[in-house]
Amino acid sequence: MLSRFPQSVFRSRPKILFLTFLLLVLALNACGGGEPETATSAPTTAATAAVTTAATSQPVGAEPVVVTGSGEITATLDQFRQALGGSNNGGAPGPHTTGFREINWDGVPDDLAAPNFLPADFFNAIEEPRARGAFFSTPGEGVQVSADSDNPTGAPVNFGHINPNYTNIFKTFSPERLFSPVGSNVVDLTFFVPGTTTPAVVRGFGAVYTDVDTTHTAFEYFDVAGNSLGQFETPIADSGLSFLGVVFPEPIVARVQIKYGTDALGPDDGNGIDVAVMDDFIYGEPQPVPGAEVAAAPTATTVPAVPDVTLLFQFQTVEDRRLAAVSLDLSALEAAPAGKTYAVWLVGDSGQYRLLGAAQGGQAFQYEDPDGQNLVGLYSGAVLSLEAPANVEAGGLAAPTDVLFSGSIPAEIVPAVRELVVSGPDTPNNTPYDPGLAEQADVGATHGQLALDAIAAGDFPVARIHVEHTNNILVGSASPDFGDLNGDGDPQNPGDGYGILPYAARASELAGSIAEIATLPQNIRQAAGGMVLCARNITATWGPETQQLIQEVLGSADAAAAEGPGVDLAEVTEATANGVDANGNGEIETAADECGAVQIYRLSHQLFDITMTRTGALPAGGGAPAGGGGSAPSAVIVSMKDFEFDPAAITVPVGATVTWTNDGVQQHSATAVDGSFDTGLYGSGESASVTFDTAGTFAYYCQLHGTPDGTGGMVGTVTVQP
């Protein structure tokens, strides 16, 4: 199968000496200079491969080598293995001085394969064969390895439990398990010295993709400081296999962000949606990060339990810059710990991050896009993380480091929301339906009042002109009711031509589709239902009344006779635009005969307000709590549940003892991120205690169910106060 090979997104700048050396190594091995430990078959004529260099943020002279191929890729993988040293170090604890590690997923047991999730640290166990130094995280539900054909539950192979079509679409390189995130198309792979929690760096990483239909960024490599080392694209191989690998001159890669197609695995594949999954992973032997060392053991630190809170992230319009600003209410949070700052991020549909800036606990964060872009059209999620202030100030972070809170607009309503507030597909200048309705209703109310003013002035011909305007603004130029109502031979429309009634009808249709989704949060469904009700006031009540009053004014003999219907016309067009307090209670409610276009506009914003929830351990603050304080206990019991610590964040004084009791079914541990304490794994009904004799904040995680950096899964913090 012939394939084309998209180049790296970075400009290629070959370095002759380094590339010549690499090719010499490959040639020597091809001529019998060494046998790779993994058996391979000879390439066929269908194989295609490319080896290039690509510039990154490294100093000149340190470009990586990119190895790509599609179709029959066995020889391509052999090239990549040789470039990493040619020796497969298997699954024993490390580190080794050279060689590579490889994961083909086929050793994963059935009970940890689909439809079950794979533990994030499955391939960084302390013993062979799973001590491979790999840790996986995703903003989605988790990562999965596909079922094999003889699994005891009868689960379909190749992720067929998610979409039956995948059973035949996805091919395997090393039969028969594959790997993918679920609920997202993004995975982060972080490296550790195999069998330990010591952070590590590697020389390179590569992997096999299956069913890449479109050009997209496959890998982005990061150093220990979070700086991007480059983004690289994978070859296209529709319904086939492709490989992408990048080798750096020195161990420098601490993390790789992997993107799978354009969307997460799901029921749809086609019509612009490209889903892809992966087979074998190959990466250089993880080497300890230079200068990494285990921190001294703590003596004790106290932290007041921080209650679970939610944060409200809102998109806002500033003047005529529609939804080009955001706000995040952080009043419920303490100040960030000393030497840290909160950072606010937007998240795109494909998992791309945009750093907005640093934020302070206890107050609101505000941001406005300098180019006035509609941010709802570009992003659907938000993250609050904890970062080093210098990294945020420099703006060099490509992704959050320690995620504390996150949230997103429900994926199933994003297309409808964007038609409502970003871009209408059939409107003038692609005006979105919701603001288009509000703007045209306001224009209609203006001309309804101008008609009344002309009637009051006794200028009936001018009044008839504005009545014609009011009609044509209401119905739109495509309506059979549009026309030259005053008989002057010139049908006029000061509006945009689409019409108040068509705008309201389309807004109601989209909102109604959202309100019918039973799995959505109740507040979103209520807002959408309110929009439908308000739109009905316009389309079923005030719109027809406006048309009837227009006919009455035009049928009047003179201005005096038109005064009564003219007054009513001004009132009903005003109600259409701004609503009316029909029951006299001092409020315009979301109710029949009360709410209009402005209320629809306000309700629509509730569809894309983002409620951010805790996704990581909330640190103890460096300053006074936003909501008060209290003395810290000298002994604390933390419950280990399946799969959370309760409470997740505690404060204790120096000398206090913390006891973790396993109240779940699974094994759990309390393991310090900095290595200062580790209860080890223990079962249900058992407990372990640690006495803290040194002040500080200690993040910890469960070895089986949390991330070693303390940012995701089953994680917690102990803050010890002097």
XYZ file of C-alpha atoms in Angstrom:
722
model
C 0.000 0.000 0.000
C 1.512 3.311 -1.044
C 1.477 6.105 1.519
C 2.599 9.688 1.634
C 4.739 10.960 4.481
C 3.843 14.301 6.071
C 6.983 16.037 7.237
C 7.538 17.327 10.743
C 5.816 20.620 11.401
C 9.303 21.983 12.036
C 11.542 23.022 9.126
C 14.073 20.303 8.277
C 17.737 21.306 8.738
C 19.937 18.218 8.129
C 23.155 17.838 10.096
C 25.377 15.743 7.887
C 27.735 14.287 10.478
C 25.038 13.066 12.871
C 22.798 11.655 10.148
C 25.768 9.977 8.441
C 26.712 8.343 11.730
C 23.164 7.050 12.228
C 22.940 5.671 8.725
C 26.356 4.018 9.152
C 25.110 2.252 12.290
C 22.013 1.057 10.466
C 24.068 -0.146 7.519
C 26.467 -2.096 9.738
C 23.609 -3.861 11.468
C 21.907 -4.596 8.178
C 25.141 -6.243 7.048
C 25.278 -8.537 10.057
C 26.861 -6.261 12.622
C 24.274 -7.187 15.243
C 20.965 -9.020 15.673
C 18.081 -7.238 17.438
C 16.556 -9.180 20.271
C 13.075 -8.928 18.753
C 12.548 -11.280 15.816
C 11.390 -9.571 12.626
C 10.552 -10.523 9.080
C 12.057 -9.078 5.917
C 10.347 -5.996 4.487
C 8.237 -6.377 1.388
C 8.106 -4.107 -1.621
C 5.065 -2.411 -0.107
C 7.207 -0.913 2.657
C 8.035 2.772 2.599
C 10.182 4.624 5.087
C 11.793 7.990 5.653
C 14.611 9.165 7.908
C 15.021 12.921 8.325
C 16.346 15.429 10.799
C 14.152 18.139 12.260
C 14.942 21.354 14.069
C 13.674 21.795 17.625
C 14.205 24.243 20.451
C 17.529 22.558 21.248
C 20.820 24.296 20.429
C 22.072 24.163 16.845
C 23.794 20.863 16.217
C 21.378 18.864 18.349
C 18.535 18.127 15.956
C 16.611 14.869 16.369
C 16.326 12.182 13.710
C 12.791 11.345 12.558
C 12.044 7.781 11.415
C 8.722 7.173 9.648
C 7.146 4.443 7.579
C 3.841 2.922 6.491
C 2.533 -0.288 4.974
C 4.998 -3.076 5.845
C 6.900 -1.328 8.649
C 9.000 -4.127 10.170
C 12.251 -2.764 8.741
C 11.329 0.742 9.872
C 10.964 -0.428 13.473
C 14.297 -2.225 13.233
C 15.917 1.023 12.111
C 14.455 2.816 15.083
C 15.549 0.113 17.545
C 19.093 0.268 16.213
C 19.123 4.045 16.490
C 18.331 3.629 20.216
C 21.206 1.207 20.761
C 19.871 -2.050 19.391
C 19.445 -3.837 22.748
C 15.977 -4.640 24.101
C 16.182 -4.266 27.897
C 12.883 -6.069 28.442
C 10.917 -5.525 31.632
C 13.526 -5.715 34.377
C 14.149 -2.786 36.752
C 16.733 -0.303 35.514
C 18.366 1.786 34.454
C 20.695 0.378 31.824
C 23.250 2.599 30.169
C 21.914 2.044 26.648
C 19.272 0.185 24.681
C 15.516 0.539 24.598
C 12.260 -0.592 26.178
C 9.322 -1.947 24.217
C 5.638 -2.486 25.009
C 3.438 -4.557 22.699
C 0.404 -4.827 25.078
C -0.030 -8.555 24.489
C 1.016 -9.515 28.010
C -1.794 -7.523 29.640
C -4.122 -9.927 31.500
C -7.770 -10.221 30.481
C -9.065 -8.620 33.683
C -7.122 -5.422 32.890
C -8.053 -5.325 29.199
C -11.205 -3.958 27.561
C -13.805 -3.239 28.660
C -11.767 -2.603 31.835
C -9.227 0.196 32.159
C -5.489 -0.366 32.373
C -3.869 1.018 35.568
C -1.806 4.070 34.673
C 1.371 2.584 36.135
C 0.906 -1.002 34.930
C 4.173 -0.771 33.001
C 6.175 0.654 35.865
C 5.865 -2.145 38.406
C 8.767 -2.804 40.756
C 9.402 -6.299 39.383
C 10.021 -7.929 36.020
C 8.389 -8.088 33.464
C 6.405 -4.880 34.055
C 9.259 -2.602 35.200
C 9.418 -0.551 32.016
C 9.316 3.040 33.331
C 6.122 4.119 31.550
C 3.223 6.004 33.139
C 0.081 6.976 31.197
C -2.394 9.799 31.860
C -5.287 11.212 29.831
C -7.914 13.949 30.248
C -10.467 11.292 29.287
C -11.911 8.400 31.276
C -8.741 6.297 31.222
C -6.563 4.157 28.968
C -7.524 0.744 27.625
C -5.888 -2.242 25.995
C -8.180 -4.067 23.562
C -9.516 -7.534 24.340
C -8.007 -10.604 22.687
C -10.035 -13.196 20.806
C -10.165 -15.773 23.611
C -11.007 -13.508 26.547
C -13.432 -15.112 29.031
C -16.053 -12.332 28.836
C -16.439 -12.474 25.061
C -15.529 -8.801 24.634
C -14.993 -7.921 20.945
C -11.419 -7.457 19.740
C -9.963 -4.148 18.475
C -12.219 -2.008 20.709
C -15.336 -3.460 19.101
C -17.153 -2.928 22.420
C -17.048 0.814 21.628
C -17.854 0.578 17.931
C -18.461 -2.797 16.205
C -16.899 -1.420 13.007
C -13.519 -1.185 14.737
C -13.246 -4.974 14.798
C -12.475 -4.971 11.079
C -10.990 -1.482 10.661
C -8.021 -1.685 13.032
C -5.039 -3.847 12.105
C -2.341 -5.090 14.496
C 1.439 -5.143 14.135
C 2.043 -7.609 16.963
C -1.246 -9.503 17.401
C -3.517 -9.008 18.951
C -3.963 -6.295 21.555
C -4.019 -2.538 20.793
C -3.867 0.562 23.006
C -5.959 3.760 23.185
C -7.335 6.382 25.550
C -11.096 6.339 26.110
C -13.103 9.551 26.371
C -10.291 11.569 24.793
C -7.869 11.330 21.890
C -4.888 12.467 23.977
C -2.471 10.470 26.167
C 0.574 11.737 28.035
C 3.434 9.252 28.529
C 5.770 10.195 31.386
C 9.036 8.339 31.964
C 10.504 6.970 35.198
C 13.547 4.861 35.945
C 12.010 1.405 35.434
C 10.707 -0.062 38.674
C 11.055 3.227 40.613
C 9.344 6.580 41.040
C 12.501 8.475 40.058
C 11.744 10.853 37.142
C 13.610 9.938 33.976
C 14.415 11.136 30.471
C 14.835 9.145 27.262
C 16.624 9.665 23.938
C 13.632 8.888 21.814
C 10.155 7.479 21.468
C 8.271 5.863 18.611
C 5.075 3.890 18.118
C 2.926 2.047 15.608
C -0.367 3.638 14.560
C -3.248 1.821 12.899
C -5.829 3.459 10.586
C -4.491 7.009 10.288
C -6.869 8.631 7.770
C -5.838 12.281 7.924
C -2.794 14.407 8.590
C -2.565 15.375 12.238
C 0.033 15.937 14.922
C 0.948 12.567 16.397
C 3.591 13.306 19.021
C 4.839 16.334 20.928
C 7.984 15.851 23.020
C 8.737 17.792 26.246
C 11.802 18.210 28.415
C 11.850 18.130 32.234
C 10.953 21.834 32.402
C 7.873 21.348 30.240
C 9.428 22.997 27.194
C 8.309 21.607 23.847
C 11.022 19.837 21.870
C 8.900 19.620 18.749
C 5.710 18.278 17.185
C 5.853 15.521 14.574
C 3.230 14.047 12.256
C 2.596 10.402 11.526
C 2.285 8.991 7.980
C -1.210 8.358 6.647
C -2.187 4.691 6.301
C -5.959 4.375 5.968
C -6.939 0.940 7.349
C -3.232 0.075 7.583
C -0.163 0.524 9.758
C 2.226 3.445 10.076
C 5.170 4.250 12.332
C 6.637 7.459 13.731
C 9.751 7.647 15.888
C 12.058 10.499 16.903
C 15.597 10.029 18.274
C 17.471 12.822 20.051
C 21.276 12.919 20.434
C 21.025 12.840 24.238
C 18.412 11.716 26.799
C 16.235 14.816 27.037
C 12.597 13.684 26.671
C 10.680 13.577 29.960
C 7.181 13.355 28.525
C 5.474 12.671 25.213
C 1.965 13.854 24.398
C 0.324 11.480 21.916
C -2.699 12.472 19.843
C -4.948 9.870 18.233
C -6.758 11.068 15.106
C -9.207 13.949 15.409
C -11.644 12.473 17.930
C -11.944 9.969 20.735
C -13.126 6.441 19.997
C -16.891 6.450 19.636
C -19.856 5.485 17.501
C -18.830 7.747 14.580
C -15.930 7.217 12.182
C -16.085 9.081 8.902
C -17.564 12.384 7.739
C -14.411 14.205 8.777
C -13.896 12.143 11.930
C -10.624 10.232 12.086
C -10.023 7.797 14.914
C -6.763 5.908 15.276
C -5.299 3.546 17.869
C -1.779 2.273 18.551
C 0.208 -0.906 18.790
C 3.869 -1.263 19.808
C 5.651 1.480 21.807
C 9.462 1.715 21.622
C 11.503 4.212 23.634
C 15.059 4.729 24.792
C 16.205 3.382 28.151
C 14.878 5.817 30.794
C 17.788 7.561 32.508
C 17.473 9.411 35.843
C 16.853 13.125 35.482
C 20.194 14.829 36.212
C 20.248 16.019 39.806
C 17.145 14.061 40.804
C 17.305 12.901 44.396
C 14.947 11.720 47.123
C 13.949 14.436 49.572
C 14.704 14.075 53.283
C 12.035 12.345 55.331
C 9.404 14.661 56.793
C 8.746 14.916 60.464
C 5.212 16.260 60.233
C 3.072 18.892 58.622
C -0.540 19.825 59.194
C -3.084 20.876 56.686
C -6.669 21.835 57.362
C -8.930 19.666 55.257
C -9.803 21.673 52.167
C -13.441 21.068 51.234
C -14.320 19.944 47.753
C -15.485 22.985 45.820
C -16.469 23.740 42.264
C -15.213 26.708 40.277
C -17.261 28.645 37.725
C -15.503 29.388 34.434
C -17.447 31.746 32.154
C -17.016 33.051 28.610
C -17.969 36.714 28.339
C -18.628 39.387 25.725
C -16.835 42.714 26.123
C -18.383 45.536 24.087
C -18.552 44.203 20.510
C -15.952 41.461 21.083
C -18.294 38.502 21.251
C -17.217 35.885 23.827
C -13.609 37.052 23.589
C -13.115 37.168 27.374
C -13.275 34.702 30.250
C -13.587 34.893 34.006
C -12.866 32.298 36.690
C -14.077 32.730 40.260
C -11.298 31.619 42.644
C -12.771 33.126 45.794
C -13.088 29.657 47.363
C -9.360 28.905 47.087
C -6.508 29.785 49.382
C -3.394 31.460 48.096
C -1.083 29.105 46.226
C 1.786 27.521 48.211
C 5.046 29.393 48.475
C 7.008 29.232 45.234
C 3.926 28.277 43.207
C 1.121 30.031 41.365
C -2.220 29.006 39.968
C -2.384 28.978 36.161
C -5.515 29.107 34.008
C -5.733 27.206 30.721
C -8.179 26.794 27.874
C -8.444 23.343 26.284
C -9.336 22.749 22.634
C -11.485 19.950 21.277
C -8.423 17.872 20.399
C -6.713 18.400 23.733
C -4.502 21.352 22.799
C -3.777 23.743 25.673
C -3.603 27.544 25.766
C -2.102 29.209 28.825
C -4.055 32.347 29.763
C -1.907 33.421 32.684
C -1.308 33.311 36.423
C -4.180 33.613 38.902
C -4.509 34.412 42.598
C -6.547 32.429 45.113
C -9.373 34.324 46.810
C -10.228 36.537 43.844
C -11.541 36.461 40.293
C -9.329 35.833 37.288
C -10.083 37.818 34.133
C -8.704 37.425 30.620
C -9.517 39.044 27.274
C -8.229 37.740 23.967
C -6.045 40.455 22.408
C -7.365 39.674 18.921
C -11.020 39.624 19.946
C -11.500 35.977 18.928
C -14.668 34.137 19.901
C -13.126 31.705 22.370
C -16.128 29.353 22.454
C -15.422 28.646 18.802
C -11.865 27.572 19.594
C -12.033 25.913 23.007
C -14.441 23.714 24.929
C -12.598 23.041 28.212
C -10.738 24.759 31.041
C -8.044 23.724 33.517
C -6.597 25.246 36.678
C -3.106 24.023 37.472
C -0.271 24.686 39.898
C 2.947 25.920 38.295
C 6.283 27.550 38.954
C 5.727 31.327 38.569
C 8.740 31.730 36.285
C 7.375 29.141 33.850
C 4.022 30.908 33.643
C 5.617 34.326 33.251
C 7.876 33.070 30.456
C 4.875 31.561 28.663
C 6.874 28.499 27.659
C 4.596 25.830 29.140
C 2.949 23.639 26.521
C 0.635 21.817 28.948
C -0.374 21.960 32.625
C 2.009 20.377 35.122
C -0.118 19.814 38.252
C -3.818 19.866 37.305
C -6.099 20.799 40.201
C -9.462 21.587 38.591
C -10.871 20.912 35.155
C -14.147 21.003 33.302
C -15.604 21.225 29.821
C -18.694 21.981 27.810
C -20.420 18.607 27.290
C -19.074 17.281 24.000
C -22.503 16.287 22.711
C -23.761 19.895 22.736
C -20.661 21.711 21.452
C -21.821 21.773 17.773
C -25.240 23.189 18.714
C -23.707 25.717 21.096
C -21.375 26.963 18.379
C -24.241 27.464 15.939
C -26.050 29.435 18.638
C -23.204 31.722 19.669
C -20.270 31.372 17.240
C -21.387 30.926 13.632
C -24.688 30.246 11.891
C -24.260 28.215 8.697
C -27.046 29.940 6.727
C -27.155 33.475 8.092
C -25.745 36.747 6.693
C -22.028 36.886 7.496
C -22.546 33.623 9.433
C -24.069 35.558 12.316
C -24.792 33.077 15.136
C -28.483 32.551 15.813
C -28.601 33.754 19.395
C -26.952 37.193 19.107
C -28.507 37.519 15.641
C -31.941 37.176 17.217
C -31.160 39.727 19.935
C -29.716 42.236 17.438
C -32.591 41.968 14.949
C -35.230 42.101 17.685
C -33.632 45.321 18.919
C -33.721 46.760 15.379
C -37.373 45.726 15.099
C -38.242 47.430 18.388
C -36.488 50.586 17.201
C -38.624 50.760 14.063
C -41.787 49.914 15.978
C -41.099 52.962 18.150
C -40.202 55.115 15.116
C -43.575 54.209 13.591
C -45.340 55.309 16.780
C -43.318 58.548 16.911
C -44.351 59.372 13.325
C -48.011 58.622 14.158
C -47.812 60.912 17.175
C -46.325 63.632 14.940
C -49.183 63.185 12.446
C -46.799 62.018 9.696
C -48.679 58.969 8.503
C -46.587 58.332 5.309
C -43.392 58.098 7.382
C -45.205 55.896 9.897
C -46.158 53.513 7.069
C -42.506 53.306 5.974
C -41.417 52.262 9.487
C -44.289 49.795 9.722
C -43.006 48.203 6.496
C -39.542 48.097 8.047
C -40.915 46.432 11.168
C -42.621 43.732 9.109
C -39.638 42.946 6.920
C -37.246 42.845 9.875
C -39.623 40.391 11.534
C -40.183 37.922 8.695
C -36.941 38.152 6.691
C -36.396 38.548 2.972
C -37.066 34.853 2.210
C -40.586 34.992 3.612
C -43.657 35.368 1.337
C -44.815 38.041 3.804
C -41.810 40.222 2.952
C -42.615 43.085 0.587
C -43.584 46.616 -0.313
C -46.293 47.065 2.308
C -46.624 50.851 1.981
C -46.981 50.677 -1.808
C -44.162 53.049 -2.722
C -42.561 50.506 -5.054
C -39.481 50.059 -2.834
C -39.599 47.174 -0.319
C -37.140 48.177 2.398
C -35.488 46.211 5.183
C -33.079 47.900 7.613
C -32.352 44.507 9.165
C -29.844 41.881 8.019
C -32.467 40.093 5.907
C -32.630 36.824 7.859
C -35.606 37.733 10.028
C -36.504 37.708 13.703
C -38.855 34.762 13.309
C -36.308 32.533 11.466
C -33.641 33.384 14.060
C -36.025 32.501 16.897
C -37.163 29.282 15.217
C -33.607 28.043 14.678
C -32.517 29.002 18.189
C -35.515 27.113 19.555
C -34.707 24.050 17.463
C -31.101 23.898 18.673
C -32.026 24.563 22.296
C -34.736 21.932 22.114
C -32.246 19.324 20.915
C -30.065 20.115 23.941
C -32.963 20.006 26.415
C -33.856 16.494 25.251
C -30.465 14.983 26.191
C -31.284 13.224 29.449
C -27.660 12.739 30.505
C -26.836 16.450 30.632
C -26.607 18.332 33.945
C -29.982 19.632 35.014
C -28.957 23.296 34.903
C -28.023 22.999 31.216
C -31.286 21.262 30.332
C -33.269 23.878 32.248
C -31.515 26.741 30.466
C -32.147 25.130 27.081
C -35.791 24.535 27.980
C -36.113 28.174 29.011
C -34.759 29.252 25.631
C -37.419 27.156 23.893
C -40.167 28.736 26.001
C -38.935 32.287 25.322
C -38.591 31.593 21.604
C -42.177 30.332 21.583
C -43.285 33.696 22.990
C -41.774 35.289 19.877
C -42.788 32.800 17.205
C -46.249 31.829 18.499
C -47.468 34.954 20.292
C -45.705 38.251 19.691
C -44.703 37.562 16.080
C -48.275 36.896 14.909
C -49.522 39.842 17.045
C -46.949 42.103 15.362
C -48.124 41.065 11.909
C -51.781 41.653 12.869
C -51.023 45.119 14.285
C -49.030 46.017 11.156
C -52.115 45.306 9.049
C -54.266 47.405 11.370
C -51.923 50.385 11.136
C -51.650 50.112 7.347
C -55.431 49.815 7.095
C -56.029 52.986 9.108
C -57.329 56.074 7.301
C -54.868 58.460 8.925
C -52.455 58.952 11.807
C -55.207 59.551 14.322
C -56.909 56.280 13.461
C -53.575 54.442 13.605
C -52.707 55.615 17.121
C -54.231 52.661 18.992
C -52.620 49.842 16.978
C -49.437 51.958 16.751
C -49.091 52.004 20.535
C -49.698 48.281 20.711
C -47.160 47.667 17.913
C -44.425 49.546 19.776
C -45.181 47.588 22.951
C -45.160 44.154 21.308
C -41.919 44.800 19.393
C -40.343 45.987 22.658
C -41.521 42.786 24.376
C -40.047 40.717 21.542
C -36.674 42.347 22.084
C -36.481 42.733 25.862
C -39.372 40.792 27.391
C -42.146 42.220 29.525
C -43.151 41.975 33.194
C -46.591 40.597 32.394
C -47.551 39.670 35.973
C -46.294 42.904 37.519
C -43.970 41.292 40.079
C -41.021 43.492 39.147
C -39.133 40.774 37.244
C -39.085 39.466 33.703
C -39.196 35.735 34.293
C -38.560 32.729 32.091
C -42.256 32.279 31.559
C -44.967 32.421 28.935
C -45.703 35.979 27.762
C -42.707 37.393 29.653
C -39.269 36.478 28.264
C -37.956 37.599 24.885
C -34.771 37.762 22.812
C -32.564 39.271 25.518
C -33.571 36.538 27.953
C -32.781 33.885 25.318
C -29.341 35.448 24.922
C -28.694 35.316 28.671
C -29.976 31.772 29.044
C -27.790 30.557 26.191
C -24.663 31.534 28.125
C -25.586 29.006 30.791
C -25.154 26.267 28.178
C -21.414 26.877 27.995
C -20.604 28.012 31.515
C -18.035 25.455 32.691
C -18.283 23.973 36.162
C -14.740 22.963 37.104
C -14.328 20.139 39.602
C -11.315 18.835 41.453
C -9.257 16.420 39.435
C -6.074 16.518 41.503
C -4.961 17.086 45.061
C -5.585 20.646 46.200
C -2.429 21.972 47.871
C -2.344 23.623 51.236
C -2.219 27.365 50.752
C 0.741 29.577 51.432
C -1.448 32.250 52.989
C -4.644 32.671 54.929
C -7.580 30.520 53.854
C -10.272 32.295 51.917
C -12.958 30.996 54.211
C -11.510 30.959 57.701
C -9.241 28.604 59.610
C -9.033 26.440 62.710
C -6.487 24.473 64.718
C -4.926 21.403 63.152
C -5.361 17.981 64.801
C -2.349 15.982 66.063
C -3.763 12.668 64.790
C -5.743 12.196 61.609
C -7.372 9.177 59.983
C -7.689 9.165 56.211
C -10.017 6.647 54.607
C -8.808 4.820 51.491
C -11.814 4.215 49.289
C -12.105 2.750 45.809
C -10.590 5.051 44.388
C -10.031 8.176 46.480
C -8.551 9.383 49.764
C -11.125 10.899 52.124
C -10.310 13.622 52.984
C -7.876 14.119 50.142
C -6.175 17.169 51.687
C -5.395 17.459 55.389
C -3.418 19.781 57.680
C -1.588 18.570 60.771
C 1.051 19.987 63.147
C 4.642 18.836 63.329
C 4.761 15.573 65.261
C 1.286 14.460 64.180
C 0.513 10.940 63.048
C -1.602 10.235 59.978
C -3.221 6.814 59.670
C -4.545 5.525 56.356
C -7.221 2.844 56.683
C -8.179 0.779 53.651
C -11.979 0.884 53.556
C -12.161 -0.288 49.970
C -11.923 -3.651 48.233
C -8.775 -3.012 46.193
C -5.217 -2.782 47.488
C -4.025 0.785 48.087
C -0.960 2.666 49.273
C -0.034 6.161 50.444
C 3.215 6.890 48.625
C 4.893 10.302 48.768
C 5.630 11.967 45.455
C 9.047 13.014 46.762
C 9.786 9.534 48.157
C 9.761 10.692 51.788
C 7.276 8.037 52.929
C 5.555 4.960 51.571
C 3.074 2.754 53.391
C 3.350 0.091 50.701
C 0.317 -1.694 49.300
C -2.115 -3.317 51.715
C -5.580 -4.812 51.572
C -9.074 -4.110 52.812
C -9.393 -3.583 56.575
C -5.676 -2.918 57.082
C -4.058 0.379 58.044
C -0.664 2.076 58.158
C 0.592 5.213 59.901
C 3.243 7.867 59.277
C 4.476 10.414 61.810
C 5.457 13.771 60.328
C 8.306 15.558 62.105
C 9.106 18.245 59.526
C 6.968 21.136 58.328
C 6.030 21.218 54.654
C 3.463 20.072 52.123
C 3.669 16.457 50.989
C 1.760 15.232 47.974
C 1.114 11.503 47.795
C -0.627 8.957 45.614
C -1.755 5.339 45.491
C 0.769 3.203 43.604
C -1.976 1.411 41.686
C -4.576 4.119 41.158
C -2.855 7.517 41.177
C -0.213 9.361 39.199
C 3.359 9.438 40.582
C 3.439 13.227 40.234
C 0.385 13.529 42.491
C -1.811 15.263 39.927
C -4.379 12.671 38.920
C -6.331 9.660 40.033
C -6.139 8.604 43.676
C -3.993 11.363 45.186
C -3.833 13.475 48.329
C -1.771 16.026 50.273
C -0.576 16.326 53.856
C 0.411 19.816 54.957
C 2.487 19.916 58.123
C 2.536 23.213 59.975
C 5.223 24.200 62.531
